[in-house]
mmCIF file of C-alpha atoms and ligand atoms in Angstrom:
data_model
loop_
_atom_site.group_PDB
_atom_site.id
_atom_site.type_symbol
_atom_site.label_atom_id
_atom_site.label_comp_id
_atom_site.label_asym_id
_atom_site.label_seq_id
_atom_site.Cartn_x
_atom_site.Cartn_y
_atom_site.Cartn_z
ATOM 1 C CA MET A 17 137.984 -222.152 43.369
ATOM 2 C CA ASP A 18 138.884 -218.547 43.952
ATOM 3 C CA GLU A 19 137.551 -215.673 41.876
ATOM 4 C CA LYS A 20 140.650 -215.302 39.774
ATOM 5 C CA ALA A 21 141.025 -218.969 38.946
ATOM 6 C CA ASP A 22 140.413 -220.210 35.444
ATOM 7 C CA ALA A 23 136.959 -221.648 34.864
ATOM 8 C CA ILE A 24 137.930 -223.658 31.780
ATOM 9 C CA ILE A 25 141.329 -224.901 30.669
ATOM 10 C CA VAL A 26 141.677 -226.851 27.440
ATOM 11 C CA ARG A 27 144.991 -228.314 26.274
ATOM 12 C CA GLY A 28 145.671 -230.071 22.998
ATOM 13 C CA LEU A 29 142.116 -231.277 22.597
ATOM 14 C CA VAL A 30 141.520 -233.620 19.662
ATOM 15 C CA LYS A 31 138.313 -235.439 18.742
ATOM 16 C CA ARG A 32 138.411 -237.793 15.803
ATOM 17 C CA TYR A 33 135.508 -239.552 14.141
ATOM 18 C CA GLY A 34 137.255 -242.015 11.857
ATOM 19 C CA ALA A 35 139.367 -239.943 9.499
ATOM 20 C CA LEU A 36 137.578 -236.711 10.432
ATOM 21 C CA ASN A 37 139.172 -234.347 12.928
ATOM 22 C CA ALA A 38 136.101 -232.751 14.521
ATOM 23 C CA LEU A 39 138.528 -230.994 16.902
ATOM 24 C CA ASP A 40 142.133 -230.580 15.943
ATOM 25 C CA HIS A 41 144.455 -229.563 18.802
ATOM 26 C CA VAL A 42 142.354 -226.940 20.529
ATOM 27 C CA ASP A 43 143.877 -224.867 23.339
ATOM 28 C CA LEU A 44 142.029 -222.238 25.320
ATOM 29 C CA THR A 45 141.608 -220.789 28.784
ATOM 30 C CA VAL A 46 138.535 -219.017 30.098
ATOM 31 C CA PRO A 47 138.966 -217.047 33.326
ATOM 32 C CA MET A 48 136.174 -216.964 35.898
ATOM 33 C CA GLY A 49 133.522 -214.390 35.132
ATOM 34 C CA GLU A 50 134.229 -214.170 31.434
ATOM 35 C CA CYS A 51 131.701 -214.607 28.654
ATOM 36 C CA PHE A 52 133.566 -216.619 26.036
ATOM 37 C CA GLY A 53 132.236 -217.459 22.596
ATOM 38 C CA SER A 54 133.251 -220.043 20.066
ATOM 39 C CA LEU A 55 132.173 -218.739 16.686
ATOM 40 C CA GLY A 56 132.153 -220.867 13.578
ATOM 41 C CA PRO A 57 130.154 -222.231 10.655
ATOM 42 C CA ASN A 58 128.242 -225.535 10.472
ATOM 43 C CA GLY A 59 130.461 -228.473 11.233
ATOM 44 C CA ALA A 60 133.242 -226.338 12.741
ATOM 45 C CA GLY A 61 133.335 -228.455 15.895
ATOM 46 C CA LYS A 62 131.462 -226.152 18.292
ATOM 47 C CA THR A 63 129.021 -228.742 19.630
ATOM 48 C CA THR A 64 131.791 -231.327 19.859
ATOM 49 C CA LEU A 65 133.790 -228.936 22.045
ATOM 50 C CA ILE A 66 130.814 -228.246 24.317
ATOM 51 C CA ARG A 67 130.036 -231.965 24.588
ATOM 52 C CA ILE A 68 133.560 -232.673 25.751
ATOM 53 C CA LEU A 69 133.577 -229.771 28.210
ATOM 54 C CA THR A 70 130.267 -230.860 29.699
ATOM 55 C CA GLY A 71 131.392 -234.480 30.033
ATOM 56 C CA LEU A 72 129.047 -235.985 27.438
ATOM 57 C CA ILE A 73 131.788 -237.392 25.223
ATOM 58 C CA HIS A 74 135.471 -238.109 25.725
ATOM 59 C CA PRO A 75 138.270 -236.501 23.762
ATOM 60 C CA THR A 76 140.540 -238.652 21.597
ATOM 61 C CA GLU A 77 143.563 -236.726 22.877
ATOM 62 C CA GLY A 78 144.301 -233.828 25.175
ATOM 63 C CA GLU A 79 142.693 -232.697 28.387
ATOM 64 C CA ALA A 80 140.084 -230.276 29.626
ATOM 65 C CA ARG A 81 139.525 -228.917 33.132
ATOM 66 C CA VAL A 82 136.234 -227.287 34.010
ATOM 67 C CA ALA A 83 135.663 -225.606 37.375
ATOM 68 C CA GLY A 84 138.929 -227.135 38.531
ATOM 69 C CA HIS A 85 138.043 -230.725 37.617
ATOM 70 C CA ASP A 86 139.302 -232.955 34.845
ATOM 71 C CA VAL A 87 136.271 -233.620 32.613
ATOM 72 C CA ALA A 88 137.341 -237.157 31.748
ATOM 73 C CA LYS A 89 138.240 -238.217 35.299
ATOM 74 C CA ASN A 90 135.710 -236.333 37.369
ATOM 75 C CA ALA A 91 132.638 -235.784 35.202
ATOM 76 C CA GLY A 92 130.307 -235.833 38.232
ATOM 77 C CA ALA A 93 131.986 -232.856 39.901
ATOM 78 C CA VAL A 94 132.030 -231.017 36.566
ATOM 79 C CA ARG A 95 128.307 -231.604 36.056
ATOM 80 C CA ARG A 96 127.437 -230.205 39.476
ATOM 81 C CA ALA A 97 129.407 -227.029 38.772
ATOM 82 C CA ILE A 98 127.904 -226.327 35.368
ATOM 83 C CA GLY A 99 124.576 -225.618 33.709
ATOM 84 C CA VAL A 100 123.968 -226.663 30.121
ATOM 85 C CA VAL A 101 121.631 -225.334 27.449
ATOM 86 C CA SER A 102 122.050 -227.577 24.443
ATOM 87 C CA GLN A 103 121.636 -226.744 20.761
ATOM 88 C CA ALA A 104 118.394 -228.681 20.375
ATOM 89 C CA MET A 105 115.489 -227.776 22.665
ATOM 90 C CA THR A 106 115.199 -230.424 25.328
ATOM 91 C CA THR A 107 112.460 -229.304 27.706
ATOM 92 C CA ASP A 108 109.657 -231.839 28.015
ATOM 93 C CA LEU A 109 106.627 -230.729 26.005
ATOM 94 C CA ASP A 110 104.223 -232.902 28.024
ATOM 95 C CA LEU A 111 105.085 -231.198 31.301
ATOM 96 C CA THR A 112 104.505 -227.666 32.527
ATOM 97 C CA GLY A 113 107.356 -225.195 32.799
ATOM 98 C CA TRP A 114 107.224 -225.570 36.568
ATOM 99 C CA GLU A 115 107.455 -229.373 36.376
ATOM 100 C CA ASN A 116 110.385 -229.202 33.978
ATOM 101 C CA LEU A 117 112.318 -227.069 36.453
ATOM 102 C CA ASP A 118 111.251 -229.158 39.426
ATOM 103 C CA ILE A 119 112.575 -232.389 37.909
ATOM 104 C CA TYR A 120 115.930 -230.783 37.199
ATOM 105 C CA GLY A 121 116.096 -229.239 40.643
ATOM 106 C CA LYS A 122 115.481 -232.646 42.210
ATOM 107 C CA TYR A 123 117.998 -234.291 39.893
ATOM 108 C CA TYR A 124 120.626 -231.811 41.021
ATOM 109 C CA GLY A 125 119.661 -232.333 44.640
ATOM 110 C CA VAL A 126 118.422 -228.797 45.314
ATOM 111 C CA PRO A 127 116.733 -229.251 48.728
ATOM 112 C CA ASP A 128 112.923 -228.974 48.846
ATOM 113 C CA ARG A 129 112.972 -225.861 51.011
ATOM 114 C CA ASP A 130 115.176 -223.947 48.531
ATOM 115 C CA ARG A 131 113.840 -225.339 45.304
ATOM 116 C CA ARG A 132 110.435 -223.679 45.300
ATOM 117 C CA GLY A 133 111.869 -220.228 45.918
ATOM 118 C CA ARG A 134 114.615 -220.695 43.359
ATOM 119 C CA MET A 135 112.132 -221.851 40.725
ATOM 120 C CA GLN A 136 109.882 -218.909 41.394
ATOM 121 C CA GLU A 137 112.784 -216.482 41.232
ATOM 122 C CA LEU A 138 114.098 -217.932 37.966
ATOM 123 C CA LEU A 139 110.695 -218.140 36.279
ATOM 124 C CA ASP A 140 110.085 -214.541 37.247
ATOM 125 C CA ARG A 141 113.444 -213.447 35.875
ATOM 126 C CA VAL A 142 112.823 -215.159 32.514
ATOM 127 C CA GLY A 143 109.297 -213.721 32.351
ATOM 128 C CA LEU A 144 107.462 -217.054 32.605
ATOM 129 C CA LEU A 145 105.930 -216.913 36.072
ATOM 130 C CA GLU A 146 102.429 -216.403 34.709
ATOM 131 C CA ARG A 147 102.809 -219.293 32.261
ATOM 132 C CA ALA A 148 104.593 -221.588 34.726
ATOM 133 C CA HIS A 149 101.690 -224.015 35.029
ATOM 134 C CA ASP A 150 100.950 -224.286 31.316
ATOM 135 C CA LEU A 151 102.254 -227.199 29.286
ATOM 136 C CA VAL A 152 105.523 -226.425 27.506
ATOM 137 C CA ALA A 153 103.802 -227.633 24.321
ATOM 138 C CA THR A 154 101.894 -224.333 24.393
ATOM 139 C CA TYR A 155 105.067 -222.202 24.648
ATOM 140 C CA SER A 156 106.669 -220.324 21.758
ATOM 141 C CA GLY A 157 110.263 -221.118 20.754
ATOM 142 C CA GLY A 158 111.525 -218.058 22.620
ATOM 143 C CA MET A 159 109.629 -219.026 25.796
ATOM 144 C CA ARG A 160 111.037 -222.539 25.627
ATOM 145 C CA ARG A 161 114.530 -221.186 25.256
ATOM 146 C CA ARG A 162 114.032 -218.925 28.279
ATOM 147 C CA LEU A 163 112.757 -221.881 30.294
ATOM 148 C CA GLU A 164 115.845 -223.869 29.324
ATOM 149 C CA ILE A 165 118.092 -221.083 30.532
ATOM 150 C CA ALA A 166 116.211 -220.999 33.850
ATOM 151 C CA ARG A 167 116.506 -224.788 34.067
ATOM 152 C CA GLY A 168 120.248 -224.623 33.428
ATOM 153 C CA LEU A 169 120.604 -222.314 36.425
ATOM 154 C CA ILE A 170 118.389 -224.133 38.933
ATOM 155 C CA HIS A 171 121.316 -225.508 40.965
ATOM 156 C CA ARG A 172 123.282 -222.241 40.931
ATOM 157 C CA PRO A 173 126.113 -223.419 38.680
ATOM 158 C CA MET A 174 129.242 -221.317 38.353
ATOM 159 C CA ILE A 175 129.596 -221.903 34.619
ATOM 160 C CA LEU A 176 126.786 -221.892 32.078
ATOM 161 C CA PHE A 177 127.346 -223.592 28.711
ATOM 162 C CA LEU A 178 125.031 -222.631 25.864
ATOM 163 C CA ASP A 179 125.202 -224.215 22.430
ATOM 164 C CA GLU A 180 123.702 -221.816 19.873
ATOM 165 C CA PRO A 181 121.424 -220.115 22.409
ATOM 166 C CA THR A 182 119.336 -218.214 19.866
ATOM 167 C CA ILE A 183 119.328 -220.516 16.853
ATOM 168 C CA GLY A 184 115.972 -220.476 15.112
ATOM 169 C CA LEU A 185 114.541 -217.631 17.201
ATOM 170 C CA ASP A 186 112.983 -214.489 15.778
ATOM 171 C CA PRO A 187 114.951 -211.234 16.152
ATOM 172 C CA GLN A 188 112.906 -210.015 19.118
ATOM 173 C CA SER A 189 113.234 -213.262 21.057
ATOM 174 C CA ARG A 190 116.960 -213.284 20.349
ATOM 175 C CA ARG A 191 117.253 -209.849 21.927
ATOM 176 C CA VAL A 192 115.324 -211.015 24.988
ATOM 177 C CA VAL A 193 117.690 -213.973 25.401
ATOM 178 C CA TRP A 194 120.727 -211.692 25.087
ATOM 179 C CA ASP A 195 119.370 -209.367 27.774
ATOM 180 C CA LEU A 196 118.687 -212.314 30.040
ATOM 181 C CA LEU A 197 122.159 -213.709 29.645
ATOM 182 C CA ARG A 198 123.694 -210.351 30.448
ATOM 183 C CA GLN A 199 121.550 -209.980 33.553
ATOM 184 C CA PHE A 200 122.204 -213.508 34.786
ATOM 185 C CA ARG A 201 125.875 -213.096 34.191
ATOM 186 C CA LYS A 202 125.908 -210.067 36.459
ATOM 187 C CA ASN A 203 123.511 -211.253 39.150
ATOM 188 C CA GLU A 204 124.698 -214.836 39.414
ATOM 189 C CA HIS A 205 128.427 -214.131 38.902
ATOM 190 C CA LEU A 206 128.396 -216.590 36.060
ATOM 191 C CA THR A 207 131.087 -217.613 33.675
ATOM 192 C CA ILE A 208 129.483 -218.178 30.281
ATOM 193 C CA PHE A 209 130.766 -220.371 27.471
ATOM 194 C CA LEU A 210 128.633 -220.195 24.353
ATOM 195 C CA THR A 211 128.852 -221.265 20.763
ATOM 196 C CA THR A 212 127.260 -219.388 17.935
ATOM 197 C CA HIS A 213 127.407 -218.845 14.234
ATOM 198 C CA TYR A 214 125.839 -215.397 14.614
ATOM 199 C CA MET A 215 128.323 -212.545 14.405
ATOM 200 C CA ASP A 216 126.068 -210.049 16.151
ATOM 201 C CA GLU A 217 125.547 -212.408 19.077
ATOM 202 C CA ALA A 218 129.256 -213.022 19.541
ATOM 203 C CA ASP A 219 130.030 -209.325 19.207
ATOM 204 C CA LEU A 220 127.381 -208.233 21.667
ATOM 205 C CA LEU A 221 127.757 -210.833 24.402
ATOM 206 C CA CYS A 222 131.324 -212.057 24.442
ATOM 207 C CA ASP A 223 134.394 -210.626 26.132
ATOM 208 C CA ARG A 224 136.501 -212.912 23.974
ATOM 209 C CA ILE A 225 135.818 -214.980 20.902
ATOM 210 C CA ALA A 226 137.574 -217.952 19.340
ATOM 211 C CA ILE A 227 136.924 -218.229 15.617
ATOM 212 C CA ILE A 228 136.800 -221.930 14.940
ATOM 213 C CA ASP A 229 136.726 -223.654 11.577
ATOM 214 C CA ALA A 230 137.271 -227.312 10.652
ATOM 215 C CA GLY A 231 138.111 -228.150 14.254
ATOM 216 C CA LYS A 232 140.830 -225.540 14.637
ATOM 217 C CA ILE A 233 140.900 -222.216 16.453
ATOM 218 C CA LEU A 234 142.031 -219.720 13.851
ATOM 219 C CA VAL A 235 142.204 -216.698 16.130
ATOM 220 C CA MET A 236 141.105 -215.737 19.637
ATOM 221 C CA ASP A 237 140.688 -212.266 21.119
ATOM 222 C CA SER A 238 138.145 -209.632 22.179
ATOM 223 C CA PRO A 239 135.738 -208.532 19.425
ATOM 224 C CA GLU A 240 137.366 -205.080 19.436
ATOM 225 C CA ASN A 241 140.875 -206.453 19.043
ATOM 226 C CA LEU A 242 139.787 -208.913 16.380
ATOM 227 C CA LYS A 243 138.417 -206.036 14.349
ATOM 228 C CA LYS A 244 141.487 -203.917 14.940
ATOM 229 C CA LYS A 245 143.905 -206.693 14.067
ATOM 230 C CA ILE A 246 142.883 -207.219 10.477
ATOM 231 C CA PRO A 247 144.657 -204.903 8.085
ATOM 232 C CA GLY A 248 142.746 -202.039 6.480
ATOM 233 C CA SER A 249 140.236 -200.317 8.715
ATOM 234 C CA ASP A 250 137.741 -199.755 5.876
ATOM 235 C CA ILE A 251 136.236 -202.192 3.461
ATOM 236 C CA LEU A 252 135.151 -201.262 -0.024
ATOM 237 C CA GLU A 253 132.763 -203.625 -1.694
ATOM 238 C CA ILE A 254 132.996 -203.182 -5.428
ATOM 239 C CA PHE A 255 130.732 -204.801 -7.946
ATOM 240 C CA VAL A 256 132.486 -204.867 -11.302
ATOM 241 C CA GLU A 257 130.814 -205.626 -14.609
ATOM 242 C CA GLY A 258 132.828 -208.213 -16.491
ATOM 243 C CA GLU A 259 135.790 -210.221 -15.337
ATOM 244 C CA ARG A 260 139.516 -209.893 -15.714
ATOM 245 C CA GLU A 261 142.009 -212.289 -14.322
ATOM 246 C CA GLY A 262 144.638 -210.532 -12.290
ATOM 247 C CA LEU A 263 142.363 -207.627 -11.329
ATOM 248 C CA PRO A 264 142.446 -208.424 -7.584
ATOM 249 C CA ALA A 265 146.235 -208.705 -7.634
ATOM 250 C CA SER A 266 146.641 -205.439 -9.513
ATOM 251 C CA LEU A 267 144.361 -203.619 -7.050
ATOM 252 C CA GLU A 268 146.242 -205.137 -4.148
ATOM 253 C CA SER A 269 149.410 -203.440 -5.327
ATOM 254 C CA LEU A 270 147.836 -199.962 -5.041
ATOM 255 C CA PRO A 271 148.999 -197.757 -2.164
ATOM 256 C CA SER A 272 146.812 -197.963 0.987
ATOM 257 C CA VAL A 273 145.243 -201.243 -0.189
ATOM 258 C CA HIS A 274 146.086 -204.152 2.091
ATOM 259 C CA LYS A 275 144.171 -207.002 0.663
ATOM 260 C CA VAL A 276 141.612 -207.829 -2.024
ATOM 261 C CA MET A 277 139.278 -210.765 -1.839
ATOM 262 C CA VAL A 278 136.645 -211.918 -4.304
ATOM 263 C CA GLU A 279 133.456 -213.365 -2.970
ATOM 264 C CA GLU A 280 130.343 -214.149 -4.988
ATOM 265 C CA GLY A 281 131.597 -211.857 -7.749
ATOM 266 C CA VAL A 282 132.097 -208.888 -5.407
ATOM 267 C CA LEU A 283 135.542 -207.452 -4.780
ATOM 268 C CA ARG A 284 136.248 -206.754 -1.124
ATOM 269 C CA VAL A 285 139.062 -204.296 -0.767
ATOM 270 C CA PHE A 286 140.616 -203.779 2.675
ATOM 271 C CA ALA A 287 142.097 -200.309 2.760
ATOM 272 C CA ASP A 288 143.120 -197.494 5.063
ATOM 273 C CA GLN A 289 141.182 -194.278 4.477
ATOM 274 C CA GLY A 290 138.709 -195.981 2.207
ATOM 275 C CA ALA A 291 137.050 -192.797 0.950
ATOM 276 C CA GLN A 292 140.316 -191.588 -0.503
ATOM 277 C CA ALA A 293 140.974 -194.942 -2.088
ATOM 278 C CA ILE A 294 137.697 -194.866 -4.089
ATOM 279 C CA PRO A 295 138.851 -192.698 -7.035
ATOM 280 C CA ILE A 296 142.155 -194.553 -7.234
ATOM 281 C CA LEU A 297 140.398 -197.908 -7.357
ATOM 282 C CA MET A 298 137.825 -196.685 -9.913
ATOM 283 C CA GLU A 299 140.595 -195.471 -12.184
ATOM 284 C CA ALA A 300 142.550 -198.708 -11.896
ATOM 285 C CA ILE A 301 139.475 -200.778 -12.736
ATOM 286 C CA GLN A 302 138.446 -198.569 -15.678
ATOM 287 C CA LYS A 303 141.981 -198.725 -17.073
ATOM 288 C CA GLN A 304 141.480 -202.455 -17.496
ATOM 289 C CA GLY A 305 138.403 -201.782 -19.619
ATOM 290 C CA LEU A 306 135.941 -202.792 -16.869
ATOM 291 C CA LYS A 307 132.961 -200.924 -15.497
ATOM 292 C CA VAL A 308 132.192 -200.351 -11.817
ATOM 293 C CA ARG A 309 128.499 -201.108 -11.219
ATOM 294 C CA SER A 310 128.508 -200.134 -7.538
ATOM 295 C CA ILE A 311 130.889 -199.336 -4.751
ATOM 296 C CA SER A 312 130.177 -199.122 -1.041
ATOM 297 C CA LEU A 313 132.292 -198.281 1.955
ATOM 298 C CA LYS A 314 131.889 -199.785 5.420
ATOM 299 C CA GLN A 315 133.704 -200.220 8.688
ATOM 300 C CA GLN A 316 134.998 -203.638 9.567
ATOM 301 C CA THR A 317 132.650 -205.914 11.447
ATOM 302 C CA LEU A 318 133.154 -209.296 13.013
ATOM 303 C CA GLU A 319 131.843 -210.737 9.755
ATOM 304 C CA ASP A 320 134.862 -209.218 8.003
ATOM 305 C CA VAL A 321 137.160 -210.676 10.635
ATOM 306 C CA PHE A 322 135.643 -214.064 9.929
ATOM 307 C CA ILE A 323 136.096 -213.660 6.182
ATOM 308 C CA HIS A 324 139.666 -212.520 6.696
ATOM 309 C CA TYR A 325 140.604 -215.682 8.595
ATOM 310 C CA THR A 326 138.496 -218.265 6.794
ATOM 311 C CA GLY A 327 138.339 -216.811 3.284
ATOM 312 C CA ARG A 328 134.544 -216.983 3.218
ATOM 313 C CA SER A 329 131.515 -215.662 4.994
ATOM 314 C CA ILE A 330 129.418 -217.617 7.467
ATOM 315 C CA ARG A 331 126.234 -216.338 5.856
ATOM 316 C CA THR A 332 126.919 -217.577 2.334
ATOM 317 C CA GLU A 333 127.499 -221.027 3.743
ATOM 318 C CA ASP A 334 124.074 -220.943 5.378
ATOM 319 C CA THR A 335 122.448 -219.608 2.237
ATOM 320 C CA LYS A 336 124.066 -222.231 0.070
ATOM 321 C CA LYS A 337 122.862 -224.989 2.335
ATOM 322 C CA VAL A 338 119.348 -223.627 2.390
ATOM 323 C CA SER A 339 119.153 -223.018 -1.332
ATOM 324 C CA TYR A 340 120.399 -226.551 -1.922
ATOM 325 C CA PHE A 341 117.786 -228.073 0.314
ATOM 326 C CA VAL A 342 114.847 -226.089 -0.967
ATOM 327 C CA GLY A 343 115.834 -226.991 -4.492
ATOM 328 C CA ALA A 344 116.405 -223.416 -5.583
ATOM 329 C CA GLY A 345 119.113 -224.641 -7.905
ATOM 330 C CA VAL A 346 122.749 -225.505 -7.478
ATOM 331 C CA PRO A 347 124.918 -222.385 -7.421
ATOM 332 C CA ARG A 348 126.900 -221.998 -10.631
ATOM 333 C CA ARG A 349 130.172 -222.274 -8.747
ATOM 334 C CA TRP A 350 129.324 -225.864 -7.887
ATOM 335 C CA GLY A 351 129.520 -226.608 -11.575
ATOM 336 C CA ARG A 352 126.201 -227.280 -13.207
HETATM 337 N N1 ATP B 10 129.002 -238.679 16.482
HETATM 338 C C1 ATP B 10 129.603 -238.276 15.369
HETATM 339 N N2 ATP B 10 130.038 -239.156 14.455
HETATM 340 C C2 ATP B 10 130.668 -238.755 13.328
HETATM 341 N N3 ATP B 10 130.915 -237.463 13.025
HETATM 342 C C3 ATP B 10 130.506 -236.540 13.900
HETATM 343 C C4 ATP B 10 129.826 -236.879 15.113
HETATM 344 N N4 ATP B 10 129.545 -235.733 15.790
HETATM 345 C C5 ATP B 10 130.010 -234.746 15.026
HETATM 346 N N5 ATP B 10 130.602 -235.206 13.900
HETATM 347 C C6 ATP B 10 131.234 -234.397 12.840
HETATM 348 O O1 ATP B 10 132.162 -233.537 13.469
HETATM 349 C C7 ATP B 10 132.171 -232.271 12.826
HETATM 350 C C8 ATP B 10 131.875 -231.194 13.867
HETATM 351 O O2 ATP B 10 130.514 -231.308 14.262
HETATM 352 P P1 ATP B 10 129.849 -230.339 15.336
HETATM 353 O O3 ATP B 10 128.476 -230.822 15.572
HETATM 354 O O4 ATP B 10 130.756 -230.208 16.488
HETATM 355 O O5 ATP B 10 129.831 -228.971 14.533
HETATM 356 P P2 ATP B 10 129.149 -227.590 14.928
HETATM 357 O O6 ATP B 10 130.199 -226.544 14.815
HETATM 358 O O7 ATP B 10 128.427 -227.717 16.195
HETATM 359 O O8 ATP B 10 128.115 -227.391 13.721
HETATM 360 P P3 ATP B 10 126.610 -226.749 13.712
HETATM 361 O O9 ATP B 10 126.799 -225.277 13.532
HETATM 362 O O10 ATP B 10 126.013 -227.373 12.488
HETATM 363 O O11 ATP B 10 125.927 -227.142 14.975
HETATM 364 C C9 ATP B 10 131.155 -232.345 11.706
HETATM 365 O O12 ATP B 10 131.837 -232.646 10.509
HETATM 366 C C10 ATP B 10 130.259 -233.495 12.130
HETATM 367 O O13 ATP B 10 129.682 -234.118 11.025
HETATM 368 MG MG1 MG B 11 126.504 -227.448 16.763
#
């Protein structure tokens, strides 16, 4: 494959589980050298997509080519060309870091004379050389993740797949993983395909992002373009005391306002020149006999892009799930 070739080509990919469309006609192309992210909430289909691209499961319809090979017809060639870091941690706790890498190196057929040097180099790069001969059971989550990244690269793959690379890690460990991925990308001329539900991760690492929800790609572009594309460069978050049906629609008709959304009782107003829109919005709200409790102005982030396309935020979904499981009460909207 030459430098300019496409690393990943996906056409009309569908994966059905019974009546559920885990992937629903997905198309995408990732050129060599790119860091591409698929961003979406729980159940969006991110892991399903990675499993198909790495040859673990077969699609119901459509085709995928990875490193020039059809994943369904030539899974062996695909596997040799790729490294995989899966969503769940899979290093063996009963072995040392060194042994974990060694087994993988042997599995991939890295010759004895190269393997030792490669393992040393990788362990050094992920900051685990000193802990290499300790059992993985004694590693922290961040150390384990770093070891898994090293393991994924043992056979010098040209594409590295990572499913939620920093899920469950503390903020500092997440930053370490991000730095590592950026360094490896540069030094190893890697193409990276990752999935994440973290906006900051996608924004920081990816050249291009596909926002995926319910098995469909809703939009795909660079983080900058995604932010630019949604109407209204400023967002005003307004907390209004009381409720009035039709308020969002009436605000939407004001000049310079592009769109109004209501989420968790907060009005999100997408406007140009947000600062100038504040008094106009305040007046319009007060005219309806309502009181503005607070108003804040911010620039659009990837989070806002996500809300724009899906109508909800990724974070609330997480929070709802957590609050449900810890028994903190069913949110009122679920109808108590
Ligand atoms: N083996 C399976 N059998 C039945 N349904 C499945 C199977 N694997 C995945 N699904 C369903 O397919 C949908 C997509 O799942 P997937 O794991 O790809 O989501 P995800 O985006 O990775 O989510 P998360 O952020 O929770 O990891 C979900 O509704 C899931 O329940
Ligand atoms: Mg997943």
